[in-house]
Amino acid sequence: MNTIINNNYGKLPGSYLFAHIRQKVDAYLAKNPNADIIRLGIGDVTKPLTKSVIDALHHAVDEMGKAESFRGYGPEQGYDFLIDTIIEHEYTARGIELDRSEVFVSDGSKCDVAHIQELFSQSCRVAIGDPVYPVYLDSNVMAGRTGELGANGRFEGLTYLECTPSNGFAPSLPSSPVELIYLCSPNNPTGTVLSHDELTKWVRYAKENNAVIMYDSAYSAYIRDSKIPRSIYEIEGAKEVAIEFKSFSKTAGFTGLRCAFCVVPKELKRLDNEGNYQSLNEMWNRHQSTMFNGVSYVVQRAAQAVYSKEGLIEIQENVDYYMENARIIREGLILAGYEVFGGENAPYIWWRLPEGIDSMEFLDILLESCQVVGTPGVGFGPCGQGFFRLTAFGDRQRTLEAIDRISKMKIS
Ligand code: PLP
């Protein structure tokens, strides 16, 4: 009988990482029911939505209950009131001009970065970071742009851009050509950022090699250093080569509410098989019109409120709170004699484990000796071996307590 399923799904290993962590913690709790566990593992926010956002939600809900202000299906691309607000605050304020039709509101960057590859041919060669946010990888495996997973933990046919301390987590250009490049800054999981020069290098590469950059900037609100670009369009010529993704999830605590956006500039065009230039903006518009029915009116009003005068103050307070946690983790680990990366312009700390310690085994070590949970770096790719990710999204007192326990830990 003919196979009717997409066999590429069979190439994916199960996504065991967070399930594995949960199992470990559950097993530990079963043996130690009174253990006081501190979770610095999963990258979800903990602070509730801010007052401006909640007020906007209430107001929009009331509007939906009256005939004169009720809204049914909205534009798939997002309401103009939100798109205009995004352009004003995220782009015009940085000297970047965008047209309404270049911004696409969505229910999350995860869906956007996963679906964007549908615009490209199956034969495109793909480059992703190692370590990496797994969605870029898995979506391309599902689409059939890779071979099988090798014993070295890497898929055949994919270009891995190694991000290690020796290159300052800024990957070198690939030695063989690629057409789809995924860059993430501030980076999950390493917590590091790409400088203006690094991004310029990639924009130039993309231009010279007919490549397109998928620039995931879901954590741009955490950038504190004014020299670090918050948008790839701060780089000259980037509109011809890059699609940018941003999200309200980590900026404003929308992980449960769901709202994000991506920018597909009109300048971004690539040849079709008849030798005609096609606009990726028009293609994405077609994609969204067919595959997506828009973010709810209520949620888009809440996202708009993030940029109100009070809203901006409130979210900055939350970002500052998390970044103070990042400082506590970073400095605490350094003081305890460890080497750490990230955590200065991102809510993640990438902890280099003492020589020879396996990052999966360290999950047990940390749990047993400190009752602290983090994420083994190897779960994000082979280059994550020997590293451990801690997040700054926790409660202040618990973060302080975790670092206190870690400082007293003796690793044999
Ligand atoms: N991109 C990166 C790098 C992330 O770490 C995450 C979430 O953790 C996302 C995108 C997804 O964000 P969203 O909640 O908007 O889907």
Coordinates of C-alpha atoms and ligand atoms in Angstrom, one line a residue:
M1 CA 0.0 0.0 0.0
N2 CA 1.2 3.5 -0.8
T3 CA 2.4 5.6 2.1
I4 CA 0.0 8.6 2.5
I5 CA 1.7 10.3 5.5
N6 CA 4.5 12.8 5.6
N7 CA 7.3 10.5 6.5
N8 CA 9.6 13.4 7.5
Y9 CA 7.8 13.4 10.8
G10 CA 9.4 10.1 11.5
K11 CA 12.9 11.7 11.3
L12 CA 12.2 13.8 14.4
P13 CA 13.2 12.4 17.8
G14 CA 10.4 12.8 20.4
S15 CA 10.5 16.2 22.1
Y16 CA 11.6 14.6 25.4
L17 CA 13.5 17.5 27.0
F18 CA 10.9 19.2 29.1
A19 CA 9.0 15.9 29.6
H20 CA 12.3 14.3 30.8
I21 CA 12.9 17.2 33.2
R22 CA 9.3 16.9 34.5
Q23 CA 9.8 13.1 35.1
K24 CA 13.0 13.7 37.0
V25 CA 11.4 16.3 39.2
D26 CA 8.3 14.1 39.8
A27 CA 10.5 11.2 40.7
Y28 CA 12.6 13.3 43.1
L29 CA 9.4 14.7 44.7
A30 CA 8.0 11.2 45.1
K31 CA 11.1 10.3 47.1
N32 CA 11.3 13.7 48.9
P33 CA 7.8 14.9 49.3
N34 CA 8.8 17.9 51.4
A35 CA 11.5 19.1 49.0
D36 CA 11.4 22.9 48.3
I37 CA 12.1 22.9 44.6
I38 CA 13.0 26.1 42.8
R39 CA 12.2 26.0 39.0
L40 CA 14.5 28.1 36.8
G41 CA 14.0 25.8 33.8
I42 CA 11.1 26.5 31.5
G43 CA 11.2 29.9 29.8
D44 CA 7.7 31.2 30.7
V45 CA 7.0 34.5 32.5
T46 CA 5.6 34.5 36.0
K47 CA 4.4 38.1 36.4
P48 CA 0.8 38.8 35.7
L49 CA -0.5 41.0 33.0
T50 CA -0.2 44.7 33.8
K51 CA -3.0 47.1 34.7
S52 CA -3.1 48.8 31.3
V53 CA -3.4 45.5 29.5
I54 CA -6.2 44.2 31.8
D55 CA -8.1 47.5 31.5
A56 CA -7.9 47.3 27.7
L57 CA -9.1 43.7 27.8
H58 CA -12.1 44.6 30.0
H59 CA -13.0 47.5 27.8
A60 CA -12.7 45.4 24.6
V61 CA -14.8 42.6 26.1
D62 CA -17.6 45.2 26.9
E63 CA -17.4 46.5 23.3
M64 CA -17.9 42.9 22.1
G65 CA -21.2 42.8 24.1
K66 CA -22.8 45.7 22.4
A67 CA -24.3 45.6 18.9
E68 CA -22.8 48.9 17.9
S69 CA -19.2 47.9 18.8
F70 CA -19.3 44.2 18.3
R71 CA -16.6 42.8 15.9
G72 CA -16.7 39.6 14.0
Y73 CA -14.0 38.3 11.7
G74 CA -11.2 40.9 11.6
P75 CA -8.5 41.4 9.0
E76 CA -6.2 38.3 8.9
Q77 CA -3.2 40.6 9.0
G78 CA -4.3 42.5 12.1
Y79 CA -6.2 45.6 12.8
D80 CA -4.8 48.9 11.6
F81 CA -4.9 50.4 15.2
L82 CA -2.4 47.8 16.4
I83 CA -0.2 47.8 13.2
D84 CA 0.1 51.6 13.3
T85 CA 1.0 51.5 17.0
I86 CA 3.6 48.8 16.4
I87 CA 5.2 50.7 13.5
E88 CA 5.3 53.9 15.5
H89 CA 6.9 52.5 18.6
E90 CA 9.1 49.6 17.3
Y91 CA 10.2 51.1 14.0
T92 CA 9.6 54.9 13.3
A93 CA 11.1 55.6 16.7
R94 CA 14.3 53.9 15.4
G95 CA 14.3 55.6 12.0
I96 CA 12.9 52.6 10.2
E97 CA 10.0 53.3 7.8
L98 CA 7.4 50.6 7.3
D99 CA 4.1 50.4 5.5
R100 CA 1.1 48.9 7.1
S101 CA 1.0 46.1 4.7
E102 CA 4.5 45.0 5.8
V103 CA 3.4 44.1 9.3
F104 CA 1.5 40.9 10.0
V105 CA -0.1 40.4 13.5
S106 CA -0.3 36.8 14.7
D107 CA -1.0 34.6 17.7
G108 CA 2.7 34.0 18.4
S109 CA 6.2 34.0 17.0
K110 CA 6.4 30.2 17.4
C111 CA 3.7 29.8 14.7
D112 CA 5.3 32.5 12.5
V113 CA 8.9 31.1 12.6
A114 CA 7.5 27.6 12.0
H115 CA 5.3 28.5 9.1
I116 CA 7.5 31.0 7.3
Q117 CA 9.5 28.2 5.6
E118 CA 6.4 27.3 3.6
L119 CA 7.3 30.2 1.3
F120 CA 10.5 28.5 0.2
S121 CA 11.3 25.7 -2.1
Q122 CA 12.0 22.3 -0.6
S123 CA 15.5 22.3 -2.1
C124 CA 16.5 25.4 -0.1
R125 CA 19.6 24.8 2.0
V126 CA 19.0 25.8 5.6
A127 CA 21.4 27.1 8.3
I128 CA 20.4 27.1 12.0
G129 CA 22.3 27.8 15.1
D130 CA 23.7 25.1 17.4
P131 CA 22.4 25.4 20.1
V132 CA 19.0 26.6 18.8
Y133 CA 15.4 27.3 19.6
P134 CA 14.1 23.9 18.3
V135 CA 11.2 25.2 16.2
Y136 CA 13.4 26.4 13.3
L137 CA 14.9 23.0 13.1
D138 CA 11.8 20.8 13.5
S139 CA 9.7 22.8 11.1
N140 CA 12.4 22.3 8.4
V141 CA 12.7 18.6 9.2
M142 CA 8.9 18.2 8.8
A143 CA 9.1 20.1 5.5
G144 CA 11.6 17.6 4.2
R145 CA 14.7 19.9 3.9
T146 CA 16.9 17.5 5.8
G147 CA 18.1 13.9 5.7
E148 CA 18.1 11.6 8.8
L149 CA 19.3 12.4 12.3
G150 CA 22.8 11.2 12.7
A151 CA 24.5 9.6 15.7
N152 CA 26.2 13.0 16.3
G153 CA 22.8 14.5 17.1
R154 CA 22.7 16.4 13.7
F155 CA 20.5 16.1 10.7
E156 CA 22.1 15.3 7.4
G157 CA 21.8 18.1 4.8
L158 CA 21.5 20.9 7.3
T159 CA 24.1 23.6 8.0
Y160 CA 24.8 24.1 11.7
L161 CA 26.1 27.4 12.8
E162 CA 28.1 26.7 15.9
C163 CA 27.7 29.2 18.7
T164 CA 30.4 28.7 21.4
P165 CA 32.5 30.7 23.8
S166 CA 35.3 30.7 21.2
N167 CA 33.4 32.7 18.7
G168 CA 31.6 34.7 21.3
F169 CA 28.3 33.0 20.3
A170 CA 28.4 34.9 17.0
P171 CA 28.5 32.1 14.3
S172 CA 30.9 32.2 11.3
L173 CA 29.5 32.4 7.8
P174 CA 28.9 29.0 6.4
S175 CA 31.6 27.4 4.2
S176 CA 29.0 26.0 1.7
P177 CA 26.1 28.1 0.4
V178 CA 22.8 28.3 2.2
E179 CA 19.6 30.1 1.3
L180 CA 17.6 30.1 4.5
I181 CA 19.3 31.4 7.6
Y182 CA 17.8 31.5 11.1
L183 CA 19.3 34.0 13.5
C184 CA 18.0 34.7 17.0
S185 CA 19.1 37.7 19.0
P186 CA 18.8 38.0 22.0
N187 CA 19.4 34.3 21.8
N188 CA 17.4 31.5 23.4
P189 CA 19.1 29.5 24.9
T190 CA 22.5 31.3 25.2
G191 CA 21.3 34.7 26.3
T192 CA 23.8 36.4 24.1
V193 CA 23.2 39.1 21.4
L194 CA 24.5 39.8 17.9
S195 CA 26.2 43.2 17.4
H196 CA 25.7 45.6 14.6
D197 CA 28.8 44.4 12.9
E198 CA 27.7 40.7 13.1
L199 CA 24.3 41.5 11.7
T200 CA 25.9 43.5 8.9
K201 CA 28.1 40.5 8.0
W202 CA 24.9 38.3 7.7
V203 CA 23.0 40.9 5.7
R204 CA 25.9 41.2 3.3
Y205 CA 26.2 37.4 3.0
A206 CA 22.5 37.1 2.3
K207 CA 22.7 39.7 -0.4
E208 CA 25.6 38.0 -2.1
N209 CA 24.2 34.5 -1.8
N210 CA 20.5 35.1 -2.7
A211 CA 19.7 34.0 0.9
V212 CA 16.9 35.1 3.2
I213 CA 17.4 35.7 7.0
M214 CA 14.7 34.8 9.4
Y215 CA 15.5 37.1 12.3
D216 CA 13.9 36.1 15.6
S217 CA 13.9 39.0 18.0
A218 CA 11.3 37.8 20.4
Y219 CA 13.4 39.0 23.3
S220 CA 14.4 42.4 22.0
A221 CA 12.7 44.2 24.9
Y222 CA 15.5 42.8 27.1
I223 CA 18.3 44.6 25.2
R224 CA 19.9 47.1 27.5
D225 CA 23.0 48.1 25.6
S226 CA 22.0 50.9 23.2
K227 CA 24.6 49.8 20.7
I228 CA 22.9 46.4 20.1
P229 CA 20.3 46.5 17.3
R230 CA 16.7 45.9 18.4
S231 CA 15.7 45.3 14.8
I232 CA 17.6 43.9 11.9
Y233 CA 16.3 46.7 9.8
E234 CA 18.7 49.0 11.7
I235 CA 21.2 47.4 9.3
E236 CA 21.4 49.0 5.9
G237 CA 20.0 46.9 3.1
A238 CA 18.3 44.4 5.5
K239 CA 14.8 45.0 4.0
E240 CA 16.0 43.2 0.9
V241 CA 17.1 40.1 2.7
A242 CA 15.3 39.7 6.1
I243 CA 12.0 38.8 7.7
E244 CA 11.8 39.9 11.4
F245 CA 9.7 38.2 14.2
K246 CA 8.8 39.9 17.5
S247 CA 6.4 38.8 20.2
F248 CA 4.4 40.3 23.1
S249 CA 5.0 37.0 25.0
K250 CA 8.2 37.9 26.9
T251 CA 7.9 41.7 26.3
A252 CA 4.5 42.0 28.1
G253 CA 3.7 38.6 29.6
F254 CA 1.4 37.5 26.7
T255 CA 2.5 33.9 26.8
G256 CA -1.0 32.9 27.7
L257 CA -2.9 35.7 25.9
R258 CA -1.0 35.2 22.6
C259 CA 0.0 38.0 20.3
A260 CA 3.1 38.6 18.1
F261 CA 3.9 40.1 14.7
C262 CA 6.3 39.7 11.8
V263 CA 7.6 42.1 9.2
V264 CA 8.0 41.0 5.6
P265 CA 9.3 44.0 3.7
K266 CA 8.1 44.8 0.2
E267 CA 11.7 45.0 -1.0
L268 CA 12.1 41.3 -0.3
K269 CA 11.7 39.5 -3.6
R270 CA 13.1 36.2 -5.0
L271 CA 12.9 34.5 -8.3
D272 CA 10.3 31.9 -9.2
N273 CA 11.0 29.0 -11.5
E274 CA 9.9 31.1 -14.5
G275 CA 12.5 33.7 -13.8
N276 CA 10.1 36.3 -12.4
Y277 CA 10.6 38.1 -9.1
Q278 CA 8.0 37.2 -6.6
S279 CA 7.2 39.4 -3.5
L280 CA 7.6 37.4 -0.3
N281 CA 5.3 40.0 1.3
E282 CA 2.5 39.1 -1.1
M283 CA 3.2 35.4 -0.6
W284 CA 3.0 35.7 3.2
N285 CA -0.1 37.8 2.8
R286 CA -1.6 34.9 0.7
H287 CA -0.4 32.4 3.3
Q288 CA -2.0 34.2 6.2
S289 CA -5.2 35.0 4.4
T290 CA -5.6 31.3 3.6
M291 CA -4.2 29.6 6.8
F292 CA -5.0 32.1 9.6
N293 CA -8.1 34.0 10.7
G294 CA -6.5 36.7 12.7
V295 CA -5.9 37.4 16.4
S296 CA -9.0 38.3 18.4
Y297 CA -10.0 41.9 18.6
V298 CA -9.9 41.8 22.4
V299 CA -6.3 40.6 22.4
Q300 CA -5.2 43.1 19.8
R301 CA -6.6 45.9 22.0
A302 CA -4.6 44.5 24.9
A303 CA -1.4 44.5 22.7
Q304 CA -2.1 48.1 21.7
A305 CA -2.3 49.0 25.4
V306 CA 1.3 47.8 25.9
Y307 CA 2.4 50.9 24.0
S308 CA 0.3 53.4 25.9
K309 CA 2.1 55.8 28.2
E310 CA 1.3 53.8 31.3
G311 CA 1.7 50.5 29.5
L312 CA 5.3 51.2 28.5
I313 CA 6.2 52.2 32.1
E314 CA 4.6 49.0 33.4
I315 CA 6.2 46.6 31.0
Q316 CA 9.6 48.3 31.6
E317 CA 9.2 47.6 35.3
N318 CA 8.6 44.0 34.6
V319 CA 11.5 43.7 32.2
D320 CA 13.7 45.5 34.8
Y321 CA 12.5 43.0 37.5
Y322 CA 13.5 40.0 35.4
M323 CA 16.8 41.6 34.4
E324 CA 17.6 42.2 38.0
N325 CA 17.0 38.4 38.5
A326 CA 19.4 37.8 35.5
R327 CA 22.0 40.0 37.2
I328 CA 21.6 38.1 40.5
I329 CA 22.0 34.7 38.8
R330 CA 24.9 35.9 36.6
E331 CA 26.9 37.6 39.4
G332 CA 26.1 34.9 41.9
L333 CA 27.4 32.2 39.7
I334 CA 30.5 34.2 38.8
L335 CA 31.2 34.8 42.5
A336 CA 30.8 31.1 43.1
G337 CA 33.6 30.6 40.6
Y338 CA 31.6 29.5 37.5
E339 CA 31.9 30.8 34.0
V340 CA 28.6 32.2 32.6
F341 CA 27.4 33.9 29.4
G342 CA 24.4 35.9 28.5
G343 CA 22.0 37.5 31.0
E344 CA 23.0 41.1 30.2
N345 CA 20.7 41.7 27.3
A346 CA 18.5 38.7 27.7
P347 CA 16.6 36.8 30.4
Y348 CA 18.7 33.6 29.9
I349 CA 22.0 32.7 31.6
W350 CA 24.2 30.1 29.9
W351 CA 26.2 28.4 32.6
R352 CA 29.4 26.6 31.5
L353 CA 29.6 23.5 33.7
P354 CA 32.9 22.4 35.2
E355 CA 35.0 20.3 32.7
G356 CA 33.7 16.8 32.1
I357 CA 30.2 17.2 33.5
D358 CA 27.5 16.0 31.2
S359 CA 24.6 18.6 31.0
M360 CA 21.9 15.9 31.3
E361 CA 23.6 14.4 34.4
F362 CA 23.9 17.9 35.9
L363 CA 20.1 18.1 36.0
D364 CA 20.2 15.3 38.7
I365 CA 23.2 16.8 40.4
L366 CA 21.5 20.2 40.8
L367 CA 18.2 18.7 41.8
E368 CA 19.8 16.4 44.4
S369 CA 22.2 19.0 45.9
C370 CA 20.2 22.2 45.6
Q371 CA 16.6 21.3 44.7
V372 CA 17.0 23.7 41.8
V373 CA 15.7 22.9 38.3
G374 CA 17.3 24.2 35.1
T375 CA 17.5 23.1 31.5
P376 CA 20.4 20.9 30.2
G377 CA 22.1 22.8 27.3
V378 CA 22.5 19.6 25.2
G379 CA 18.7 19.7 24.8
F380 CA 19.2 22.6 22.4
G381 CA 21.8 20.9 20.3
P382 CA 25.2 19.2 20.5
C383 CA 27.1 22.5 21.1
G384 CA 25.0 22.9 24.3
Q385 CA 26.8 19.9 25.9
G386 CA 28.6 21.1 29.0
F387 CA 26.2 24.0 29.5
F388 CA 23.1 24.6 31.5
R389 CA 20.4 27.2 30.9
L390 CA 18.8 29.2 33.8
T391 CA 16.0 31.7 33.3
A392 CA 15.4 35.0 35.0
F393 CA 11.6 34.7 34.8
G394 CA 11.2 33.6 38.4
D395 CA 10.3 35.2 41.6
R396 CA 13.0 37.5 43.2
Q397 CA 13.2 35.7 46.6
R398 CA 13.2 32.3 45.0
T399 CA 16.0 33.3 42.6
L400 CA 18.1 34.7 45.5
E401 CA 17.5 31.4 47.4
A402 CA 18.5 29.3 44.3
I403 CA 21.7 31.2 43.9
D404 CA 22.5 30.9 47.6
R405 CA 22.0 27.2 47.4
I406 CA 24.1 26.9 44.2
S407 CA 26.9 28.9 45.8
K408 CA 27.2 26.4 48.6
M409 CA 27.1 23.4 46.3
K410 CA 30.2 21.2 46.1
I411 CA 30.6 19.5 42.7
S412 CA 32.8 16.4 43.0
Ligands
PLP1 N1 11.3 32.6 19.6 C1 12.1 32.3 20.6 C2 13.5 32.4 20.5 C3 11.5 31.8 21.8 O1 12.3 31.5 22.8 C4 10.1 31.7 21.9 C5 9.4 31.2 23.1 O2 10.0 30.7 24.0 C6 9.3 32.0 20.8 C7 10.0 32.5 19.6 C8 7.8 31.9 20.8 O3 7.2 32.9 21.2 P1 5.6 33.1 21.2 O4 5.1 32.9 22.6 O5 5.3 34.4 20.6 O6 5.1 32.0 20.3

